[in-house]
PDB file of C-alpha atoms in Angstrom:
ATOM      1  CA  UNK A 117      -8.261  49.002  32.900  1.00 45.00           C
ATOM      2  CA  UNK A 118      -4.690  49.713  34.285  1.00 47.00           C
ATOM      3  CA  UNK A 119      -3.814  52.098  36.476  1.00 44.00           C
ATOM      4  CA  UNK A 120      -7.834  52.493  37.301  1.00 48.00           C
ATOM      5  CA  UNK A 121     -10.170  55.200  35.973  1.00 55.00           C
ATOM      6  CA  UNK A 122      -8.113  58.734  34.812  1.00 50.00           C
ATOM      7  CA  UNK A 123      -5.035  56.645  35.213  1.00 46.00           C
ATOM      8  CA  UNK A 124      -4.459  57.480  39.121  1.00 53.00           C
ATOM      9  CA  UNK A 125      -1.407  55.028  38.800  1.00 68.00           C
ATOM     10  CA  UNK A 126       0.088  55.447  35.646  1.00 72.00           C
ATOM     11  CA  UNK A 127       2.855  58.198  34.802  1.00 79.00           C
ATOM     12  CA  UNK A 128       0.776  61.873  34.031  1.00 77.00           C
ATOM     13  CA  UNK A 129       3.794  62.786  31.885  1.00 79.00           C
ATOM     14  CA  UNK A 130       3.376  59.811  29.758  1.00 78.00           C
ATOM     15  CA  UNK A 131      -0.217  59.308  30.286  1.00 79.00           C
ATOM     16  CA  UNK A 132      -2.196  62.646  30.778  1.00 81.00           C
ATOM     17  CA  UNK A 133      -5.131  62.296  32.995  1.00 81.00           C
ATOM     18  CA  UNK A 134      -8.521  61.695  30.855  1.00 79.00           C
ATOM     19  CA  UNK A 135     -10.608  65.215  29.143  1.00 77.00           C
ATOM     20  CA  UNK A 136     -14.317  65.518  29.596  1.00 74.00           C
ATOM     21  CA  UNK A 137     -16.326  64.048  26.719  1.00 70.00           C
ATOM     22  CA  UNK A 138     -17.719  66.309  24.334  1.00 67.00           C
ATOM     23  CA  UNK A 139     -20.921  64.586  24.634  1.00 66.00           C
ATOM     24  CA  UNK A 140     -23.350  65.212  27.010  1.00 66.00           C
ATOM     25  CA  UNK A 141     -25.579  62.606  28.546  1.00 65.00           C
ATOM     26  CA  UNK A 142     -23.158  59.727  26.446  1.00 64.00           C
ATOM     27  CA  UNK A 143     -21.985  57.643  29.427  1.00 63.00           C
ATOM     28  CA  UNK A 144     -19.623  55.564  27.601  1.00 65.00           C
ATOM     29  CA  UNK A 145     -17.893  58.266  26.919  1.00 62.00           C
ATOM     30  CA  UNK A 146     -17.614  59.936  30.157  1.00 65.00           C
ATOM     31  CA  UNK A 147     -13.813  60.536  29.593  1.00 71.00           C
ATOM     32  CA  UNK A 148     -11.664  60.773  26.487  1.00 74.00           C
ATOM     33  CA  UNK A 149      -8.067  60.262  26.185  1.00 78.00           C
ATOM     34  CA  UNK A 150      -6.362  63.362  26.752  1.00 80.00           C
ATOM     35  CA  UNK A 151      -4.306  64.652  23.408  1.00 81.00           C
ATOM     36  CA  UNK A 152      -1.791  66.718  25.316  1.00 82.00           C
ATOM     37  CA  UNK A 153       1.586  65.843  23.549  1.00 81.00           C
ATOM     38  CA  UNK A 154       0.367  64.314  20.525  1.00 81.00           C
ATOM     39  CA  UNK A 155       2.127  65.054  17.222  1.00 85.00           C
ATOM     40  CA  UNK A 156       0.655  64.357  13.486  1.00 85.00           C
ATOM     41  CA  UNK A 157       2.589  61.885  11.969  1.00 81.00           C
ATOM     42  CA  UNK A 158       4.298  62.523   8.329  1.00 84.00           C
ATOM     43  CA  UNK A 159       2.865  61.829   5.147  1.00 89.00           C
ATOM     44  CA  UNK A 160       2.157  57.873   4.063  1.00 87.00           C
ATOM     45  CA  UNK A 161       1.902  56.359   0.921  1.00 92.00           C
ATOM     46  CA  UNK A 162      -1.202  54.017   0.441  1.00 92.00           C
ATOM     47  CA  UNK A 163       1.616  51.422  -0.313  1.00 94.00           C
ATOM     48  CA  UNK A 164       3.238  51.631   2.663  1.00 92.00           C
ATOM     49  CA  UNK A 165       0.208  51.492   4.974  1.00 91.00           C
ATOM     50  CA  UNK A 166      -1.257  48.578   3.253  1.00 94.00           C
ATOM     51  CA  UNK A 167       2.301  46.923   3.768  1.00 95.00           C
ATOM     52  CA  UNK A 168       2.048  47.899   7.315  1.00 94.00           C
ATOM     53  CA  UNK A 169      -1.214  46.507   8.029  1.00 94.00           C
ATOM     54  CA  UNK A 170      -0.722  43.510   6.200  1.00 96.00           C
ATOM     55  CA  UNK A 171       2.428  42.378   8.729  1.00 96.00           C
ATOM     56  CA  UNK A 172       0.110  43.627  11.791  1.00 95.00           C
ATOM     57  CA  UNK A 173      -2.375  41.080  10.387  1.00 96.00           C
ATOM     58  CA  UNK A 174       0.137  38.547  10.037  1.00 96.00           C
ATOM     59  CA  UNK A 175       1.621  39.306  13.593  1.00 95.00           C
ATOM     60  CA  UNK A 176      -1.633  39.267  15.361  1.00 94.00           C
ATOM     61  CA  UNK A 177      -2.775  36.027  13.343  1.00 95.00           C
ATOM     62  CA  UNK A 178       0.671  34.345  14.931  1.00 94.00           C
ATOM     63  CA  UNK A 179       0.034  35.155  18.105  1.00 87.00           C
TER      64      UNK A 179
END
């Protein structure tokens, strides 16, 4: 992980440190990204994500 656990080294105004889990006695998730600054993104069509995914898939296949 960079920046080691909570993100000690990384920026905390780009990278807010870490929020308790919700779940007690889950180890995994000891930590859980924080989702200070966070905005919901606008509306998609199904078309549109499908095309998105299908160049990720592409991308990621290349390489």
């Amino acid at each position: 992980m960079i920046g080691g656990r909570g993100g000690g080294t990384l920026p905390a105004d780009v990278y807010p440190p870490s929020v308790p889990a919700r779940h007690e006695g889950f180890f995994l998730a000891a930590a859980c990204p924080n989702p200070k600054g966070l905005e919901r993104p606008p509306s998609v069509e199904a078309e549109e994500l499908l095309r998105v995914l299908e160049q990720h898939t592409a991308a990621v296949r290349r390489g």
